[in-house]
Amino acid sequence: MKNNELNERRLQATPRGIGVMCNFFADRAENATLWDIEGNEVIDFAAGIAVLNTGHRHPKVVAAVEKQLHAFTHTAYQIVPYESYVTLAEKINARVPIEGPAKTALFSTGAEAVENAIKIARAYTKRPGVIAFGGGFHGRTSMTMALTGKVAPYKIGFGPFPGSIFHGQYPNAVHDVSTQDALKSLERIFKADIAPDQVAAILLEPVQGEGGFVIAPDDFMQGVRQLCDRHGILLIADEVQSGYARTGKLFAMEHYSVKPDLITMAKSLAGGLPLSAVSGRAEVMDAPAPGGLGGTYAGNPLAIASALAVLQVIEEEQLCERSRVLGEALVGELNKAKAACPYIADVRALGSMVAVEFSDPQTGEPSPAFTQKVQAHALEAGLLLLSCGVYGNVIRFLYPLTIPDAQFRRALDILSRSLTQ
């Protein structure tokens, strides 16, 4: 089978709404390497969109899933529970940056986690309103599309969306949005759209993912926390992309001087298997009535086995520290490239959550065209990169934190050549 033959079959069999970036098809993978069906090798700096912080097929993950496969694959936790669900919840509760005792509920996808966090917040506060932020991404369900602060391609043709959802400005120094501007935008929402005593939650990503790896300043996080405390609003941190050692800590919120009331996670939680979670203050998590939370596949035992192995790998292989070391090396390479690449407008990073933003050096306008050029040049040389950002002018780096040093160095060499082509 050839890539072009399979691509023709794809076009006939699947709808165009499922956008596909690469014109080759995966055959096998190991750690940070992908091989396509024609035997071509690619260094994977996409990791299934931040799903593989522990790499493709980590031996401990494979062994854990194989062991569970021989026991049982599904009972529906709400019908016949199993110990591993409880164990994973206990381990997450002990690690999550929540004030006081925490509880955790497991689901299947990031969007499910976010949607259930909203349900929990509404049940606890008895309020309808939710404030999210421009540039944020929270999922593709009807509710999470409404929460997402980016129209194309996520919202086009899919409205109307659920009500009582509002968007503030997210601080972004490159685009001249200060912390003060962002906090004022929340006050404007309270004046123009919804009274604060009708708002259940403020939802934010501490580092925006699809929005361009924009990092929330600590003073902004403090301001939001104070606003929430003043008005009895819950603060929800969406860590679906930023969690599980990507930023140099298990959760990005550990970098801040305040804590959220609820936190969502998914992606790298289970090493490639579909699993998500909502953790939060115990009294908040207990607000929904029995039966109000769950799902047929929520907390699948194979995914839980993988997630327990992932936590073990993160700790044993010191992946939080590894994240910081790799991130520093990448940032150094990007900063070095600035002199020869005038399109680089900004380099930003928190651990290995690293991004480079491109703007036209003549006009200062975002340059998605140059971004695509870099991405294409890198892929041709064997390095898979992802773009993001409201303007599509940002490249984000999502390599497995387990990538071997020599392979990481080769990837940086390809990147350097792609930036200065």
XYZ file of C-alpha atoms in Angstrom:
421
model
C 0.000 0.000 0.000
C 1.204 3.498 -0.926
C 0.398 6.757 0.852
C -1.241 8.287 -2.233
C -3.440 5.205 -2.731
C -4.627 5.262 0.862
C -5.222 8.990 0.650
C -7.586 8.451 -2.278
C -9.507 5.921 -0.214
C -9.631 8.396 2.689
C -11.145 11.098 0.497
C -13.854 8.712 -0.648
C -14.610 7.201 2.744
C -14.404 10.098 5.228
C -15.933 13.614 5.282
C -13.931 16.722 4.442
C -14.789 18.184 7.852
C -12.216 15.842 9.367
C -9.180 17.845 8.335
C -5.972 15.852 7.943
C -2.605 17.578 8.048
C -0.180 14.935 6.760
C -0.311 13.179 3.394
C 1.284 10.028 4.811
C -0.168 7.288 7.016
C 1.294 5.905 10.231
C 2.468 2.311 10.284
C 4.308 2.106 13.611
C 5.873 4.314 16.256
C 8.421 4.162 19.057
C 9.100 6.934 21.598
C 9.613 10.067 19.440
C 9.746 8.359 16.042
C 6.991 7.628 13.520
C 7.310 5.378 10.456
C 4.780 5.631 7.632
C 3.420 2.760 5.536
C 6.208 3.292 2.986
C 8.937 3.041 5.612
C 9.757 6.765 5.847
C 10.875 7.990 9.277
C 9.708 11.198 10.989
C 10.730 12.790 14.287
C 7.432 13.436 16.053
C 7.205 16.913 17.577
C 3.394 16.742 17.531
C 2.884 13.725 19.825
C -0.747 13.302 18.815
C -1.416 16.924 19.886
C 0.255 16.789 23.317
C -0.971 13.274 24.130
C 2.386 11.504 24.306
C 4.533 13.258 26.900
C 5.807 9.774 27.784
C 6.345 8.899 24.120
C 4.851 6.332 21.772
C 4.487 2.897 23.339
C 6.473 3.406 26.510
C 7.365 -0.110 27.741
C 5.757 0.441 31.156
C 2.554 1.706 29.517
C 2.438 -1.241 27.117
C 3.009 -3.725 29.966
C 0.282 -2.148 32.137
C -2.292 -2.201 29.342
C -1.419 -5.787 28.386
C -1.869 -6.901 31.993
C -5.265 -5.215 32.259
C -6.312 -6.646 28.889
C -5.989 -10.138 30.354
C -8.226 -9.222 33.311
C -11.181 -7.271 31.830
C -11.677 -4.436 29.353
C -14.980 -2.933 30.486
C -17.665 -3.172 33.131
C -18.887 0.464 33.219
C -17.558 1.853 36.489
C -21.027 3.095 37.498
C -22.336 -0.483 37.257
C -19.466 -2.641 38.531
C -16.612 -0.534 39.965
C -12.949 -1.527 40.079
C -10.036 -0.706 42.344
C -7.822 0.926 39.733
C -10.293 3.812 39.269
C -10.136 4.553 42.985
C -6.337 4.251 43.053
C -5.884 6.679 40.157
C -8.304 9.164 41.763
C -6.327 8.945 45.011
C -3.028 9.532 43.220
C -4.382 12.533 41.297
C -6.000 13.962 44.456
C -2.614 13.826 46.207
C -0.906 15.723 43.371
C -3.412 18.213 42.016
C -2.894 21.894 43.028
C -6.236 22.289 44.819
C -6.744 23.904 48.231
C -7.829 21.348 50.837
C -9.190 17.836 50.256
C -9.774 16.984 46.602
C -11.898 14.482 44.703
C -11.600 13.273 41.105
C -14.055 11.998 38.492
C -12.848 10.244 35.342
C -14.196 10.647 31.803
C -12.987 9.892 28.276
C -12.109 13.130 26.439
C -10.904 16.618 27.222
C -14.189 18.111 26.034
C -16.073 15.777 28.388
C -13.893 16.891 31.270
C -14.523 20.571 30.549
C -18.246 20.073 30.083
C -18.501 18.146 33.336
C -16.501 20.821 35.145
C -19.147 23.326 34.027
C -21.910 20.985 35.234
C -20.215 20.652 38.615
C -19.704 24.419 38.920
C -23.336 25.121 38.081
C -24.558 22.474 40.521
C -22.420 23.916 43.311
C -23.133 27.621 42.749
C -26.724 27.289 41.439
C -25.736 29.870 38.788
C -25.864 29.650 34.975
C -23.110 31.934 33.653
C -19.604 30.992 32.543
C -16.819 33.327 31.415
C -14.053 32.024 29.154
C -11.428 33.888 27.100
C -10.679 34.854 23.539
C -8.115 32.509 22.017
C -9.007 29.686 24.378
C -9.802 26.194 23.152
C -11.960 23.864 25.247
C -13.376 21.266 22.851
C -15.687 20.457 19.963
C -19.000 19.591 21.642
C -21.755 22.188 21.497
C -20.996 23.478 25.007
C -17.237 23.466 24.602
C -17.443 25.111 21.175
C -19.357 27.918 22.878
C -16.570 28.189 25.438
C -13.854 28.162 22.781
C -12.658 31.643 21.823
C -11.733 30.954 18.208
C -14.213 30.832 15.329
C -12.313 29.227 12.430
C -12.377 26.299 12.009
C -14.150 25.203 15.169
C -17.450 27.121 15.099
C -18.185 27.769 11.437
C -21.683 26.545 10.546
C -22.364 24.862 13.880
C -24.432 27.444 15.787
C -26.472 28.404 17.671
C -24.517 27.625 20.795
C -25.607 27.353 24.439
C -26.287 30.662 26.162
C -24.869 32.296 29.281
C -21.323 31.987 27.898
C -19.182 35.127 27.699
C -15.605 35.863 26.660
C -13.045 38.169 28.205
C -9.684 39.224 26.835
C -6.686 37.044 27.594
C -3.429 38.889 28.327
C -1.041 38.772 25.378
C 1.908 41.171 25.326
C 2.702 40.503 21.647
C -0.804 41.671 20.704
C -0.887 44.561 23.191
C -3.336 43.072 25.696
C -2.073 43.757 29.217
C -3.148 42.130 32.457
C -5.032 45.331 33.269
C -6.823 45.213 29.901
C -7.825 41.598 30.473
C -9.148 42.208 33.985
C -11.063 45.273 32.811
C -12.710 43.144 30.129
C -14.145 40.933 32.878
C -15.532 43.967 34.693
C -17.135 45.077 31.404
C -18.849 41.706 31.127
C -20.286 42.243 34.603
C -21.571 45.660 33.510
C -22.872 44.806 30.051
C -23.708 41.097 29.892
C -24.265 39.284 33.188
C -24.227 40.178 36.876
C -21.342 38.576 38.779
C -23.769 36.859 41.169
C -25.095 34.922 38.177
C -21.679 33.628 37.100
C -20.848 30.063 38.136
C -17.281 29.908 36.883
C -14.415 31.594 35.100
C -12.665 29.080 32.858
C -9.120 29.588 31.597
C -6.079 27.791 30.312
C -2.992 28.804 32.315
C -1.155 28.385 29.006
C -3.442 28.678 26.011
C -2.971 25.710 23.697
C -4.621 26.269 20.332
C -4.453 29.984 21.103
C -0.688 29.984 20.631
C 0.939 28.789 23.881
C 0.256 32.166 25.450
C 1.249 32.074 29.123
C -0.944 33.789 31.713
C 1.065 36.238 33.865
C 0.912 35.591 37.604
C -0.633 38.990 38.309
C -3.469 38.144 35.918
C -4.053 34.828 37.681
C -4.057 36.619 41.023
C -6.545 39.174 39.703
C -8.906 36.489 38.418
C -8.671 34.581 41.696
C -9.492 37.748 43.664
C -12.429 38.470 41.367
C -13.738 34.940 41.852
C -13.387 35.152 45.644
C -15.113 38.529 45.738
C -18.175 37.306 43.846
C -18.404 33.639 44.858
C -17.323 32.440 41.414
C -15.391 29.202 40.889
C -12.077 29.259 39.027
C -11.626 26.368 36.577
C -8.174 25.683 35.149
C -8.258 23.808 31.843
C -5.030 21.789 31.840
C -6.010 19.357 29.107
C -2.938 20.377 27.076
C -0.666 21.945 29.689
C -0.815 19.156 32.274
C 1.324 16.119 33.001
C 4.865 17.519 33.067
C 4.650 19.541 29.838
C 5.435 22.838 31.602
C 8.136 21.502 33.917
C 5.674 20.716 36.692
C 2.950 18.090 36.772
C 0.358 20.874 36.359
C 0.934 24.358 34.962
C -1.063 25.850 37.862
C 1.801 24.854 40.160
C 3.756 27.763 38.652
C 1.258 30.262 40.095
C 0.680 31.756 43.517
C -3.049 30.904 43.460
C -5.014 27.695 43.087
C -8.139 26.859 41.085
C -11.307 25.304 42.493
C -11.563 22.791 39.658
C -9.001 21.510 37.176
C -9.466 19.477 33.989
C -6.926 17.133 32.433
C -6.743 14.683 29.518
C -4.284 14.222 26.598
C -1.054 12.932 28.218
C -2.942 11.635 31.266
C -3.073 8.095 29.843
C -0.173 7.845 27.403
C -2.253 7.662 24.233
C -5.429 6.023 25.505
C -8.643 8.066 25.850
C -9.008 9.238 29.436
C -9.796 12.567 31.081
C -10.477 13.802 34.576
C -11.996 16.606 36.598
C -10.473 17.228 40.009
C -11.572 19.816 42.504
C -12.330 20.803 46.043
C -14.201 17.919 47.640
C -17.289 19.932 48.583
C -17.533 21.325 45.040
C -17.100 17.915 43.425
C -19.851 16.496 45.651
C -22.437 19.051 44.463
C -24.005 16.965 41.638
C -26.533 14.369 42.794
C -25.693 10.643 42.492
C -26.000 9.649 38.844
C -25.392 13.193 37.632
C -21.840 12.435 36.515
C -20.487 9.529 34.511
C -20.612 7.944 31.080
C -20.569 4.460 29.608
C -16.841 4.519 28.853
C -15.825 7.012 31.548
C -12.769 5.708 33.377
C -12.082 2.808 31.026
C -9.904 0.220 32.850
C -7.343 -0.082 30.033
C -6.866 3.695 29.992
C -6.622 3.789 33.778
C -3.916 1.112 33.741
C -2.020 3.250 31.265
C -2.518 6.386 33.377
C -1.113 4.696 36.480
C 1.942 3.689 34.466
C 2.311 7.232 33.103
C 2.513 8.680 36.631
C 5.163 6.096 37.470
C 7.191 7.006 34.369
C 6.957 10.756 35.049
C 8.319 10.265 38.560
C 10.941 7.578 37.876
C 12.346 9.276 34.772
C 12.071 12.776 36.328
C 10.180 14.106 33.335
C 9.328 17.423 34.974
C 13.034 18.225 35.230
C 13.580 16.749 31.758
C 10.878 19.095 30.468
C 12.743 22.111 31.812
C 16.091 20.980 30.373
C 14.704 20.296 26.895
C 12.682 23.512 26.906
C 15.733 25.595 27.760
C 17.718 23.991 24.930
C 14.933 24.656 22.422
C 14.462 28.261 23.542
C 18.214 28.804 23.195
C 18.096 27.523 19.619
C 15.118 29.726 18.749
C 16.680 32.827 20.270
C 19.896 32.118 18.392
C 17.914 31.909 15.145
C 16.410 35.401 15.626
C 19.382 37.145 14.051
C 18.990 35.186 10.814
C 15.178 34.995 10.865
C 13.550 38.438 11.101
C 10.096 36.808 11.014
C 10.487 35.653 14.622
C 8.328 38.018 16.659
C 8.323 36.150 19.954
C 9.690 33.060 21.650
C 7.845 31.962 24.790
C 8.057 28.935 27.008
C 7.049 27.342 30.252
C 9.140 24.211 30.573
C 8.668 22.316 27.328
C 5.493 24.155 26.408
C 7.406 26.218 23.850
C 6.200 28.352 20.951
C 7.644 30.671 18.315
C 5.423 33.338 16.772
C 6.033 34.790 13.304
C 5.185 38.244 11.977
C 6.035 40.002 8.725
C 9.180 42.073 9.465
C 7.962 44.879 7.178
C 4.364 45.274 8.390
C 4.419 43.643 11.815
C 1.314 41.674 10.843
C 0.995 37.969 11.756
C 2.487 35.744 9.077
C 0.709 32.404 8.714
C 2.354 32.032 5.293
C 5.862 31.975 6.759
C 4.642 29.645 9.507
C 3.396 27.172 6.906
C 6.663 27.490 4.996
C 8.717 26.566 8.065
C 6.374 23.712 8.881
C 6.552 22.317 5.321
C 10.340 22.628 5.130
C 10.741 20.823 8.459
C 8.396 18.015 7.448
C 10.258 17.523 4.181
C 13.425 17.111 6.255
C 11.752 14.620 8.598
C 10.466 16.754 11.489
C 6.734 16.936 12.254
C 5.650 20.306 13.691
C 2.235 21.752 14.578
C 0.987 25.300 14.110
C -1.528 27.122 16.290
C -2.567 30.633 17.314
C -5.595 32.768 16.556
C -3.856 33.921 13.350
C -2.236 30.578 12.548
C 1.209 32.156 12.883
C 2.646 30.160 15.765
C 4.573 26.895 15.799
C 4.258 24.886 19.000
C 6.592 22.132 20.086
C 5.145 18.970 21.612
C 7.953 16.423 21.485
C 7.777 13.481 23.895
C 9.687 14.333 27.045
C 11.336 10.922 26.720
C 13.007 11.810 23.391
C 16.685 10.705 23.260
C 19.219 13.544 23.394
C 20.796 12.722 20.027
C 17.425 12.684 18.278
C 16.436 15.959 19.949
C 19.657 17.525 18.682
C 18.929 16.322 15.143
C 15.464 17.835 15.383
C 16.890 21.193 16.491
C 19.280 21.149 13.540
C 16.357 20.583 11.153
C 14.411 23.359 12.855
C 17.316 25.778 12.584
C 17.651 25.116 8.869
C 13.892 25.470 8.374
C 13.871 28.875 10.102
C 16.718 30.239 7.990
C 15.893 28.625 4.642
